[in-house]
PDB file of C-alpha atoms in Angstrom:
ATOM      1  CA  UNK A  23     -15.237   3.811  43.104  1.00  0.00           C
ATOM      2  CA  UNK A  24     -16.948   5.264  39.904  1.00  0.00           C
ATOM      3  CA  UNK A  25     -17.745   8.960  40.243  1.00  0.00           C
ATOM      4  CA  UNK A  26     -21.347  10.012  38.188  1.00  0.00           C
ATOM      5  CA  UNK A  27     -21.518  12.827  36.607  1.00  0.00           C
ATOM      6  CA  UNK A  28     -24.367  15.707  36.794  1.00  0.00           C
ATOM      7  CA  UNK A  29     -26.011  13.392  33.824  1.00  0.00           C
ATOM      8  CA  UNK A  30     -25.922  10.333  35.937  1.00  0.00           C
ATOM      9  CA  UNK A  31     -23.142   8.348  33.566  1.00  0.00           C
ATOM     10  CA  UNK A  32     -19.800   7.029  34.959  1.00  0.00           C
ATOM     11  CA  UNK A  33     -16.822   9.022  33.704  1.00  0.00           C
ATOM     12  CA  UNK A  34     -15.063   5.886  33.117  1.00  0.00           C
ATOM     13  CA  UNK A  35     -18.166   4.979  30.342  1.00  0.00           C
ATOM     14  CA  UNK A  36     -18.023   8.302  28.653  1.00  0.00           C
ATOM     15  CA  UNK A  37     -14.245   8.356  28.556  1.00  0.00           C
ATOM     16  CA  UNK A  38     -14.204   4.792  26.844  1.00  0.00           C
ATOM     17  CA  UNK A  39     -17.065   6.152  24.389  1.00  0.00           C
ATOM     18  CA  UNK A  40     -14.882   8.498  22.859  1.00  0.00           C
ATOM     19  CA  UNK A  41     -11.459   6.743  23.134  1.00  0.00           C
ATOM     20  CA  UNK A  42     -10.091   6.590  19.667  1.00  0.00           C
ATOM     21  CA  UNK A  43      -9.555   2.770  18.198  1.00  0.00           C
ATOM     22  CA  UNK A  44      -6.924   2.025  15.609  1.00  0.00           C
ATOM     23  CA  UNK A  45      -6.720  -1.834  14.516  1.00  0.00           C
ATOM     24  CA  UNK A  46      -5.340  -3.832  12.018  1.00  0.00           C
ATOM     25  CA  UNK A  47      -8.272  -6.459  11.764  1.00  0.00           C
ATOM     26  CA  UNK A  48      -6.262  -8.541   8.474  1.00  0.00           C
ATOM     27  CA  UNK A  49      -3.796  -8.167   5.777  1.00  0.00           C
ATOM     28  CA  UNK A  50      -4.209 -10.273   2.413  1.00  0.00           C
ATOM     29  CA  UNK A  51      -2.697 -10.041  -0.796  1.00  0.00           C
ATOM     30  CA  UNK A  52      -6.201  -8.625  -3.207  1.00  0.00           C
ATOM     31  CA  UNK A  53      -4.387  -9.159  -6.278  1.00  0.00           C
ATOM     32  CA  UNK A  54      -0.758 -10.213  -7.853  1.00  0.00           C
ATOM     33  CA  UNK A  55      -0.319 -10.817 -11.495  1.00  0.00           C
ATOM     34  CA  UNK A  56       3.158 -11.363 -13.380  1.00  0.00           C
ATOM     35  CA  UNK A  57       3.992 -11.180 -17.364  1.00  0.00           C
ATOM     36  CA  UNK A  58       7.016 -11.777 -19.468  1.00  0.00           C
ATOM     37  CA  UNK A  59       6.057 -11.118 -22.781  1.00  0.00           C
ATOM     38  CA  UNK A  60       9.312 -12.337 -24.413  1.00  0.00           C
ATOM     39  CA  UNK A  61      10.268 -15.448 -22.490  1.00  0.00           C
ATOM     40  CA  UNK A  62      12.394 -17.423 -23.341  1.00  0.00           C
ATOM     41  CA  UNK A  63      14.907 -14.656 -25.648  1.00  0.00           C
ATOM     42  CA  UNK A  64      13.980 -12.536 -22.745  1.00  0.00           C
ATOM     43  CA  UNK A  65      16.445 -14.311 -20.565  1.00  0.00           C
ATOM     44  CA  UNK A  66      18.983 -14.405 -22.921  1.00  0.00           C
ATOM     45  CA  UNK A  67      19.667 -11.033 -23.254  1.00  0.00           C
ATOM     46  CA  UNK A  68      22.661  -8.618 -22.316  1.00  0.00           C
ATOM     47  CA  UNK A  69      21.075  -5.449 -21.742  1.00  0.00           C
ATOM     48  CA  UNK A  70      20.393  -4.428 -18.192  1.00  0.00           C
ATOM     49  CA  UNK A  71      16.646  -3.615 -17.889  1.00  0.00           C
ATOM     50  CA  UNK A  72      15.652  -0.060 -16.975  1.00  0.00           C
ATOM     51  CA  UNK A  73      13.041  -0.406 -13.794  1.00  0.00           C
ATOM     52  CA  UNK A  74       9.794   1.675 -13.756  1.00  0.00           C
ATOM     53  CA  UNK A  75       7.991   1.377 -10.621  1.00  0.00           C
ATOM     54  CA  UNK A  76       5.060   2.958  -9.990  1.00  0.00           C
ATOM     55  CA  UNK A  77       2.888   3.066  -6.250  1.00  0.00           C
ATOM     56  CA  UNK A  78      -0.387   3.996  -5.571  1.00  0.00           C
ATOM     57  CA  UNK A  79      -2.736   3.763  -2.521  1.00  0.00           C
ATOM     58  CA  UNK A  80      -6.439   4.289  -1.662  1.00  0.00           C
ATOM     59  CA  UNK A  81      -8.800   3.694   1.077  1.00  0.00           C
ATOM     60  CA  UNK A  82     -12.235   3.135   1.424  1.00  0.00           C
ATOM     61  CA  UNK A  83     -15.049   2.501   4.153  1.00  0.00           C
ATOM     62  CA  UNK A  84     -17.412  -0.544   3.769  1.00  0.00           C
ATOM     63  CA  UNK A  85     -18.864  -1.084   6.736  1.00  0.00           C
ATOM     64  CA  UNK A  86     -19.576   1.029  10.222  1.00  0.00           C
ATOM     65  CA  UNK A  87     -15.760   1.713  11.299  1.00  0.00           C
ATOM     66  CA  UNK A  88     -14.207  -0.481   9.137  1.00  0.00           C
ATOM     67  CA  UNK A  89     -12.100   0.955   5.806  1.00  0.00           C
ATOM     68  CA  UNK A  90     -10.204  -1.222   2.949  1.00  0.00           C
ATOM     69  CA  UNK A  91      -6.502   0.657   2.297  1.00  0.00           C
ATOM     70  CA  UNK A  92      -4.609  -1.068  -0.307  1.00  0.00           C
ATOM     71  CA  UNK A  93      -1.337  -0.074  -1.653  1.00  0.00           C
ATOM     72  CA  UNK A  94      -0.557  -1.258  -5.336  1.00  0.00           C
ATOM     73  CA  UNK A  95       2.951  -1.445  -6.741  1.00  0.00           C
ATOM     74  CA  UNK A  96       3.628  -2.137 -10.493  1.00  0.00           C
ATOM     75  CA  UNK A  97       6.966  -2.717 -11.639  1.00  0.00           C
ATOM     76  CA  UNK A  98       7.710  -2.865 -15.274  1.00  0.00           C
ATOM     77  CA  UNK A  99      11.276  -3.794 -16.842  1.00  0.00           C
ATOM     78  CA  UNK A 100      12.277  -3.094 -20.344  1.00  0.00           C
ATOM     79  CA  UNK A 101      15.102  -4.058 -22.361  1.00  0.00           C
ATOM     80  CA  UNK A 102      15.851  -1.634 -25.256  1.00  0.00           C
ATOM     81  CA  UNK A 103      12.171  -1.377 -26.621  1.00  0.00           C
ATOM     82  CA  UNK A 104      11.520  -4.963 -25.352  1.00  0.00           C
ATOM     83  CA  UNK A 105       9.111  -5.478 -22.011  1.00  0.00           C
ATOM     84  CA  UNK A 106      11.293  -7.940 -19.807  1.00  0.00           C
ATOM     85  CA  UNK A 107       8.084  -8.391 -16.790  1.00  0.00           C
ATOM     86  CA  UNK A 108       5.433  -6.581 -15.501  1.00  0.00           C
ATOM     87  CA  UNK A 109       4.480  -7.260 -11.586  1.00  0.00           C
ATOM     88  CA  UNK A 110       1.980  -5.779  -9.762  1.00  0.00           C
ATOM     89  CA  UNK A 111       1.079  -6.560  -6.454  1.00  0.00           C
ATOM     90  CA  UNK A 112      -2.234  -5.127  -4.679  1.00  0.00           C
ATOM     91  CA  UNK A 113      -1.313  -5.759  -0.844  1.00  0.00           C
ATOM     92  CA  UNK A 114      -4.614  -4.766   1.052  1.00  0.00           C
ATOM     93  CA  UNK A 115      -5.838  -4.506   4.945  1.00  0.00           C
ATOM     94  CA  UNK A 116      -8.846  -3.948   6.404  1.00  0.00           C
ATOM     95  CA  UNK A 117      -8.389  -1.623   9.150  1.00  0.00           C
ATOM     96  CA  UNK A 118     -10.657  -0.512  12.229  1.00  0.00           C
ATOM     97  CA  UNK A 119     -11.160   3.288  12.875  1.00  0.00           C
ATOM     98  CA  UNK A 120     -13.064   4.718  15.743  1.00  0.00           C
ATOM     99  CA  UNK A 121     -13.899   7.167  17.333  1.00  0.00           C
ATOM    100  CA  UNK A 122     -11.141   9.418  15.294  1.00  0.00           C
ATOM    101  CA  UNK A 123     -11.214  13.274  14.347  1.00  0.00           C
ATOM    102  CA  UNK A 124     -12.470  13.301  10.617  1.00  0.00           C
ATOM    103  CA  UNK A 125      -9.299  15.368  10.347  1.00  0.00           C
ATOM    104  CA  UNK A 126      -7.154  12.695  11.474  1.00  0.00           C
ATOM    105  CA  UNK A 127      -8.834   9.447   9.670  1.00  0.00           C
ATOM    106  CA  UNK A 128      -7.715  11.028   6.183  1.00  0.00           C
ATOM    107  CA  UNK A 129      -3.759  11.220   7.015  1.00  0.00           C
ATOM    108  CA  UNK A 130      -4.140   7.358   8.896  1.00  0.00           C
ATOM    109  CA  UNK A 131      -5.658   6.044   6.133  1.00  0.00           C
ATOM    110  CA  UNK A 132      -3.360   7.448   3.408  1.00  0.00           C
ATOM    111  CA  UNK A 133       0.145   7.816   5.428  1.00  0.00           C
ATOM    112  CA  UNK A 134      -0.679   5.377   8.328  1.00  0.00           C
ATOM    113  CA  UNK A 135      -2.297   2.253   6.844  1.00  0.00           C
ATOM    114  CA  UNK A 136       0.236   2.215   3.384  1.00  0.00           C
ATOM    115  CA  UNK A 137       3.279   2.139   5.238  1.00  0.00           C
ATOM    116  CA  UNK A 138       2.014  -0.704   7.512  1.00  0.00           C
ATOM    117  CA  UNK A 139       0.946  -2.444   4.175  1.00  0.00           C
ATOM    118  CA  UNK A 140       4.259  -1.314   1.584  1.00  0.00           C
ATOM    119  CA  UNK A 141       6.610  -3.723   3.426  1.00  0.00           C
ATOM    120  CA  UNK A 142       4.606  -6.536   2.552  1.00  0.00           C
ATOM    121  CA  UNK A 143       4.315  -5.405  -0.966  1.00  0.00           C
ATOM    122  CA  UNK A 144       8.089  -4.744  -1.749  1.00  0.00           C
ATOM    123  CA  UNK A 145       8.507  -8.205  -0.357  1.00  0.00           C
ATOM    124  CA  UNK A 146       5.543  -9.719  -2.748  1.00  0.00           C
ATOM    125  CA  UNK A 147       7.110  -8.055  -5.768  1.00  0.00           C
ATOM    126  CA  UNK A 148      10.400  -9.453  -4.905  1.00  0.00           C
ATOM    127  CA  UNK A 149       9.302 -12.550  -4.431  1.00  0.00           C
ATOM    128  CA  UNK A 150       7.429 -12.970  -7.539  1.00  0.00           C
ATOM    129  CA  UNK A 151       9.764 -11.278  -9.903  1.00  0.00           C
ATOM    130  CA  UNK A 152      12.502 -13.706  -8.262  1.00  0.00           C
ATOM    131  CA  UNK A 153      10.375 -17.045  -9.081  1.00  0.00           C
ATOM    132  CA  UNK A 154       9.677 -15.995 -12.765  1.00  0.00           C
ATOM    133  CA  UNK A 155      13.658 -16.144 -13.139  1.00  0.00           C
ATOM    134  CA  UNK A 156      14.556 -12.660 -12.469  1.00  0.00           C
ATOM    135  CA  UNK A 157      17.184 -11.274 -10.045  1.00  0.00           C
ATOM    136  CA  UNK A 158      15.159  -9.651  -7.016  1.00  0.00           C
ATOM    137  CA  UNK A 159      13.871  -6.378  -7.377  1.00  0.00           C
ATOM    138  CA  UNK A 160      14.670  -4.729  -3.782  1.00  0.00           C
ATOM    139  CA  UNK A 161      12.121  -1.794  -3.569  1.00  0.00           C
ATOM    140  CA  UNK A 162      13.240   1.426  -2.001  1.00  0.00           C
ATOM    141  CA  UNK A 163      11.509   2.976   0.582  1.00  0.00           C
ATOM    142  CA  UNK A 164       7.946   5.389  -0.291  1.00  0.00           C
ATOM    143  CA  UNK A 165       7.095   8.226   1.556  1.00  0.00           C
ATOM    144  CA  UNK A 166       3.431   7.559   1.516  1.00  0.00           C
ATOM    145  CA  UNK A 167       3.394  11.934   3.778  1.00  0.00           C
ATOM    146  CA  UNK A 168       5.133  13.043   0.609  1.00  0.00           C
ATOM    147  CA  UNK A 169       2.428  11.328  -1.901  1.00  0.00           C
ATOM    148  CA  UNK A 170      -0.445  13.056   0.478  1.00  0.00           C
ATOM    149  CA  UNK A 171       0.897  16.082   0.896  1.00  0.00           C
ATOM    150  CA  UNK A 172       1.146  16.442  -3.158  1.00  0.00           C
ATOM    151  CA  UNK A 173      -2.200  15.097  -3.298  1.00  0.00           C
ATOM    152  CA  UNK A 174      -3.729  17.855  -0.963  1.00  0.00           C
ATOM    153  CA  UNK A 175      -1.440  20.452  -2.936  1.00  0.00           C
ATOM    154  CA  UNK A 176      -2.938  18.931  -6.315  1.00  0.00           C
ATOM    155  CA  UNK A 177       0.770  18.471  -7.694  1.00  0.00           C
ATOM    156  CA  UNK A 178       0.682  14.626  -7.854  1.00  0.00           C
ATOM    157  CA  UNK A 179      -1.971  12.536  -8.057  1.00  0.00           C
ATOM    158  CA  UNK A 180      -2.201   9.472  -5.796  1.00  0.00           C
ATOM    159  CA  UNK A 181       1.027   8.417  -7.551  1.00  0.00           C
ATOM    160  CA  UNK A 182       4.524   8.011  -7.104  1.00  0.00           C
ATOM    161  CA  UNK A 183       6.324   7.371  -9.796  1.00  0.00           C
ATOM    162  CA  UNK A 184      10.207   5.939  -8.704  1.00  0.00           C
ATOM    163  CA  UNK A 185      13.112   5.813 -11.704  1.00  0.00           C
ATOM    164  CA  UNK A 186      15.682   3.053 -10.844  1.00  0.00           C
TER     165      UNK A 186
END
């Protein structure tokens, strides 16, 4: 039995209007690109290449509920003064938000949505940097709080910059 309120609307109706809705609606790759300048001496080099790897993430609405987050990695290895690759991998989702504090749609979109999408990224990079002849580049973990909380204090961008 429904009970109606003094407005005459069921509670059950009201309390589903204001429920808050968090989906994952698809995940897709947006963009991937690989380059090794100096194939083929590349690959016969000693050196070990020095790994710069550098994250990023940002989020936007584009339709009623409904926000883009993608999470780009870029990983660049040099040899000595000599670029061995350069992959970058832009893993996006579209993600469903309803019905969610304004103060809480900010931290789900840049903490919440990135760490459902970096796993998928790290294993893109690794993937492609392992089919251009490389050996795998295993990404360490990002702590997407970390990047937003030096965003909000103004200290870092909506970088983060990792030295392997």
């Amino acid at each position: 039995m429904n009970a109606t309120s003094g407005n005459g609307t069921q509670n059950g109706a009201t309390d589903q209007a204001v429920q808050p809705v968090f989906q994952i609606q698809k995940l897709y790759v947006k963009d991937l690109s690989l380059e090794v300048p100096n194939a083929p001496q590349v690959f016969m080099q000693a050196d070990s290449p020095q790994l710069e790897i550098q994250v990023r993430n940002e989020a936007a609405p584009f339709a009623d509920g409904l926000y883009e987050v993608a999470v780009t990695v870029t990983v660049t290895a040099r040899a000595g003064e000599k670029t061995c690759f350069l992959a970058e991998v832009a893993q996006a989702g579209i993600f469903t938000a309803r019905g969610i504090a304004p103060a809480d749609l900010e931290p789900l979109l840049a903490i919440g949505c990135p760490t459902i999408l970096y796993p998928y990224a790290r294993e893109a990079i690794s993937d492609l940097v392992t089919r251009a002849g490389f050996p795998p580049v295993v990404l360490q973990a990002v702590s997407f709080e970390q990047m937003y909380l030096q965003r909000q204090q103004g200290a870092g961008g909506a970088r983060a910059d990792v030295a392997q």
